Amino acid sequence: LDYKYVPLPSDGSIRLLELAPGTDESIICRLFPHNINEGKNYEALSYVWGDSNQRMTITCEGSSLSIPKSLHVALKRFRLKSSSRVLWADAICINQRDDLERSQQVALMGQIYSNATMVLAWLGED
């Protein structure tokens, strides 16, 4: 069953990703809305997109979500072993199939990165 995005509640909203702890290949997460102007309680992930045809599946709220392989590798690298981590990553937190949402969220990206407690950069495995 493919993951179904819930529409964002307002123009100033973004989605954040709660990445479940773990050490194996599987990535498990949940998404939740966050008002961009309320607090800095997430880390933004910047990563090399890589080949868009190379994709991996993660589990989001019990459903399957296809993401770029490079992001999958980055999530495994930044995932904590024993506690969850709250992140923002564009390919997951923005509904890529919704052109209107995508354009609204892209307009907020500067604010998303500047409001993060930290920006994590992933340049690849090499």
C-alpha atoms as a PDB file:
ATOM      1  CA  LEU A   1       0.000   0.000   0.000  1.00  0.00           C
ATOM      2  CA  ASP A   2       1.522   3.343  -1.082  1.00  0.00           C
ATOM      3  CA  TYR A   3       1.779   6.197   1.403  1.00  0.00           C
ATOM      4  CA  LYS A   4      -0.946   8.853   1.008  1.00  0.00           C
ATOM      5  CA  TYR A   5       0.046  12.403   1.927  1.00  0.00           C
ATOM      6  CA  VAL A   6      -2.337  14.372   4.140  1.00  0.00           C
ATOM      7  CA  PRO A   7      -2.678  17.970   2.866  1.00  0.00           C
ATOM      8  CA  LEU A   8      -0.803  20.563   4.923  1.00  0.00           C
ATOM      9  CA  PRO A   9      -3.086  22.570   7.258  1.00  0.00           C
ATOM     10  CA  SER A  10      -1.886  26.060   6.239  1.00  0.00           C
ATOM     11  CA  ASP A  11       0.474  28.027   3.996  1.00  0.00           C
ATOM     12  CA  GLY A  12       3.057  28.337   6.790  1.00  0.00           C
ATOM     13  CA  SER A  13       3.114  24.588   7.406  1.00  0.00           C
ATOM     14  CA  ILE A  14       5.787  22.081   6.520  1.00  0.00           C
ATOM     15  CA  ARG A  15       6.021  18.359   7.148  1.00  0.00           C
ATOM     16  CA  LEU A  16       8.650  16.958   9.451  1.00  0.00           C
ATOM     17  CA  LEU A  17       9.911  13.419   9.446  1.00  0.00           C
ATOM     18  CA  GLU A  18      10.337  11.442  12.642  1.00  0.00           C
ATOM     19  CA  LEU A  19      12.968   8.839  11.820  1.00  0.00           C
ATOM     20  CA  ALA A  20      12.661   5.747  14.003  1.00  0.00           C
ATOM     21  CA  PRO A  21      15.853   4.405  15.585  1.00  0.00           C
ATOM     22  CA  GLY A  22      17.519   1.339  14.145  1.00  0.00           C
ATOM     23  CA  THR A  23      20.602  -0.333  12.758  1.00  0.00           C
ATOM     24  CA  ASP A  24      19.308  -2.554   9.929  1.00  0.00           C
ATOM     25  CA  GLU A  25      18.458  -1.816   6.287  1.00  0.00           C
ATOM     26  CA  SER A  26      14.831  -0.880   6.887  1.00  0.00           C
ATOM     27  CA  ILE A  27      13.887   2.771   7.370  1.00  0.00           C
ATOM     28  CA  ILE A  28      10.719   3.497   9.351  1.00  0.00           C
ATOM     29  CA  CYS A  29       9.270   6.965   9.813  1.00  0.00           C
ATOM     30  CA  ARG A  30       6.195   9.068  10.338  1.00  0.00           C
ATOM     31  CA  LEU A  31       5.335  12.517   8.986  1.00  0.00           C
ATOM     32  CA  PHE A  32       3.657  15.313  10.911  1.00  0.00           C
ATOM     33  CA  PRO A  33       2.833  18.975  10.199  1.00  0.00           C
ATOM     34  CA  HIS A  34       4.836  21.797  11.750  1.00  0.00           C
ATOM     35  CA  ASN A  35       4.304  25.556  11.602  1.00  0.00           C
ATOM     36  CA  ILE A  36       7.488  27.041  10.118  1.00  0.00           C
ATOM     37  CA  ASN A  37       7.318  29.968  12.575  1.00  0.00           C
ATOM     38  CA  GLU A  38       7.038  27.849  15.732  1.00  0.00           C
ATOM     39  CA  GLY A  39      10.272  26.722  17.308  1.00  0.00           C
ATOM     40  CA  LYS A  40      13.390  25.132  15.930  1.00  0.00           C
ATOM     41  CA  ASN A  41      12.989  21.488  16.792  1.00  0.00           C
ATOM     42  CA  TYR A  42      14.255  19.733  13.657  1.00  0.00           C
ATOM     43  CA  GLU A  43      17.370  19.214  11.580  1.00  0.00           C
ATOM     44  CA  ALA A  44      17.314  19.837   7.828  1.00  0.00           C
ATOM     45  CA  LEU A  45      18.979  17.283   5.596  1.00  0.00           C
ATOM     46  CA  SER A  46      20.752  18.418   2.451  1.00  0.00           C
ATOM     47  CA  TYR A  47      21.930  15.610   0.201  1.00  0.00           C
ATOM     48  CA  VAL A  48      23.090  14.763  -3.303  1.00  0.00           C
ATOM     49  CA  TRP A  49      20.054  13.499  -5.224  1.00  0.00           C
ATOM     50  CA  GLY A  50      22.001  11.065  -7.379  1.00  0.00           C
ATOM     51  CA  ASP A  51      20.358   8.988 -10.110  1.00  0.00           C
ATOM     52  CA  SER A  52      16.599   9.579  -9.855  1.00  0.00           C
ATOM     53  CA  ASN A  53      15.951   6.107 -11.299  1.00  0.00           C
ATOM     54  CA  GLN A  54      17.714   4.437  -8.359  1.00  0.00           C
ATOM     55  CA  ARG A  55      15.008   4.232  -5.716  1.00  0.00           C
ATOM     56  CA  MET A  56      14.451   2.458  -2.417  1.00  0.00           C
ATOM     57  CA  THR A  57      11.291   1.895  -0.394  1.00  0.00           C
ATOM     58  CA  ILE A  58      10.855   3.001   3.195  1.00  0.00           C
ATOM     59  CA  THR A  59       7.942   2.442   5.568  1.00  0.00           C
ATOM     60  CA  CYS A  60       6.040   5.588   6.465  1.00  0.00           C
ATOM     61  CA  GLU A  61       3.174   5.152   8.924  1.00  0.00           C
ATOM     62  CA  GLY A  62       2.806   1.526   7.850  1.00  0.00           C
ATOM     63  CA  SER A  63       2.734   2.285   4.105  1.00  0.00           C
ATOM     64  CA  SER A  64       5.402   2.151   1.401  1.00  0.00           C
ATOM     65  CA  LEU A  65       7.104   5.320   0.180  1.00  0.00           C
ATOM     66  CA  SER A  66       9.602   5.355  -2.678  1.00  0.00           C
ATOM     67  CA  ILE A  67      12.591   7.685  -2.171  1.00  0.00           C
ATOM     68  CA  PRO A  68      15.912   8.288  -3.968  1.00  0.00           C
ATOM     69  CA  LYS A  69      18.546   5.697  -3.043  1.00  0.00           C
ATOM     70  CA  SER A  70      20.955   8.468  -2.013  1.00  0.00           C
ATOM     71  CA  LEU A  71      18.432   9.741   0.557  1.00  0.00           C
ATOM     72  CA  HIS A  72      17.925   6.197   1.862  1.00  0.00           C
ATOM     73  CA  VAL A  73      21.679   5.896   2.420  1.00  0.00           C
ATOM     74  CA  ALA A  74      21.766   9.323   4.122  1.00  0.00           C
ATOM     75  CA  LEU A  75      18.873   8.403   6.443  1.00  0.00           C
ATOM     76  CA  LYS A  76      20.639   5.192   7.450  1.00  0.00           C
ATOM     77  CA  ARG A  77      23.819   7.187   8.150  1.00  0.00           C
ATOM     78  CA  PHE A  78      22.099   9.891  10.231  1.00  0.00           C
ATOM     79  CA  ARG A  79      19.630   7.593  12.004  1.00  0.00           C
ATOM     80  CA  LEU A  80      20.257   7.142  15.711  1.00  0.00           C
ATOM     81  CA  LYS A  81      20.554   3.686  17.261  1.00  0.00           C
ATOM     82  CA  SER A  82      18.296   4.127  20.275  1.00  0.00           C
ATOM     83  CA  SER A  83      16.167   7.256  19.840  1.00  0.00           C
ATOM     84  CA  SER A  84      14.166   8.890  17.101  1.00  0.00           C
ATOM     85  CA  ARG A  85      15.400  11.937  15.175  1.00  0.00           C
ATOM     86  CA  VAL A  86      13.259  14.724  13.698  1.00  0.00           C
ATOM     87  CA  LEU A  87      14.391  15.775  10.229  1.00  0.00           C
ATOM     88  CA  TRP A  88      13.272  17.680   7.177  1.00  0.00           C
ATOM     89  CA  ALA A  89      14.191  16.107   3.827  1.00  0.00           C
ATOM     90  CA  ASP A  90      12.594  17.492   0.665  1.00  0.00           C
ATOM     91  CA  ALA A  91      11.921  14.227  -1.188  1.00  0.00           C
ATOM     92  CA  ILE A  92       9.902  12.900   1.765  1.00  0.00           C
ATOM     93  CA  CYS A  93       8.509  15.999   3.475  1.00  0.00           C
ATOM     94  CA  ILE A  94       7.181  17.545   0.258  1.00  0.00           C
ATOM     95  CA  ASN A  95       4.516  15.654  -1.670  1.00  0.00           C
ATOM     96  CA  GLN A  96       6.430  15.367  -4.951  1.00  0.00           C
ATOM     97  CA  ARG A  97       3.258  14.461  -6.860  1.00  0.00           C
ATOM     98  CA  ASP A  98       1.453  17.683  -5.898  1.00  0.00           C
ATOM     99  CA  ASP A  99       2.729  20.536  -8.083  1.00  0.00           C
ATOM    100  CA  LEU A 100       1.004  23.269  -6.061  1.00  0.00           C
ATOM    101  CA  GLU A 101       2.355  22.013  -2.750  1.00  0.00           C
ATOM    102  CA  ARG A 102       5.798  21.525  -4.248  1.00  0.00           C
ATOM    103  CA  SER A 103       5.966  25.124  -5.495  1.00  0.00           C
ATOM    104  CA  GLN A 104       4.715  26.480  -2.126  1.00  0.00           C
ATOM    105  CA  GLN A 105       7.244  24.389  -0.205  1.00  0.00           C
ATOM    106  CA  VAL A 106      10.146  25.307  -2.499  1.00  0.00           C
ATOM    107  CA  ALA A 107       9.354  28.974  -1.743  1.00  0.00           C
ATOM    108  CA  LEU A 108       9.811  28.170   1.983  1.00  0.00           C
ATOM    109  CA  MET A 109      13.092  26.271   1.610  1.00  0.00           C
ATOM    110  CA  GLY A 110      15.319  29.175   2.638  1.00  0.00           C
ATOM    111  CA  GLN A 111      13.296  29.573   5.819  1.00  0.00           C
ATOM    112  CA  ILE A 112      13.208  25.789   6.363  1.00  0.00           C
ATOM    113  CA  TYR A 113      17.008  25.594   6.325  1.00  0.00           C
ATOM    114  CA  SER A 114      17.557  28.776   8.365  1.00  0.00           C
ATOM    115  CA  ASN A 115      15.042  27.694  11.049  1.00  0.00           C
ATOM    116  CA  ALA A 116      16.595  24.248  11.508  1.00  0.00           C
ATOM    117  CA  THR A 117      18.656  23.621  14.642  1.00  0.00           C
ATOM    118  CA  MET A 118      21.295  22.115  12.352  1.00  0.00           C
ATOM    119  CA  VAL A 119      21.740  21.369   8.650  1.00  0.00           C
ATOM    120  CA  LEU A 120      23.120  17.906   7.922  1.00  0.00           C
ATOM    121  CA  ALA A 121      24.968  17.557   4.609  1.00  0.00           C
ATOM    122  CA  TRP A 122      25.293  14.202   2.823  1.00  0.00           C
ATOM    123  CA  LEU A 123      27.651  14.184  -0.165  1.00  0.00           C
ATOM    124  CA  GLY A 124      27.459  10.456  -0.821  1.00  0.00           C
ATOM    125  CA  GLU A 125      29.282   7.328   0.208  1.00  0.00           C
ATOM    126  CA  ASP A 126      32.543   7.994  -1.640  1.00  0.00           C
END
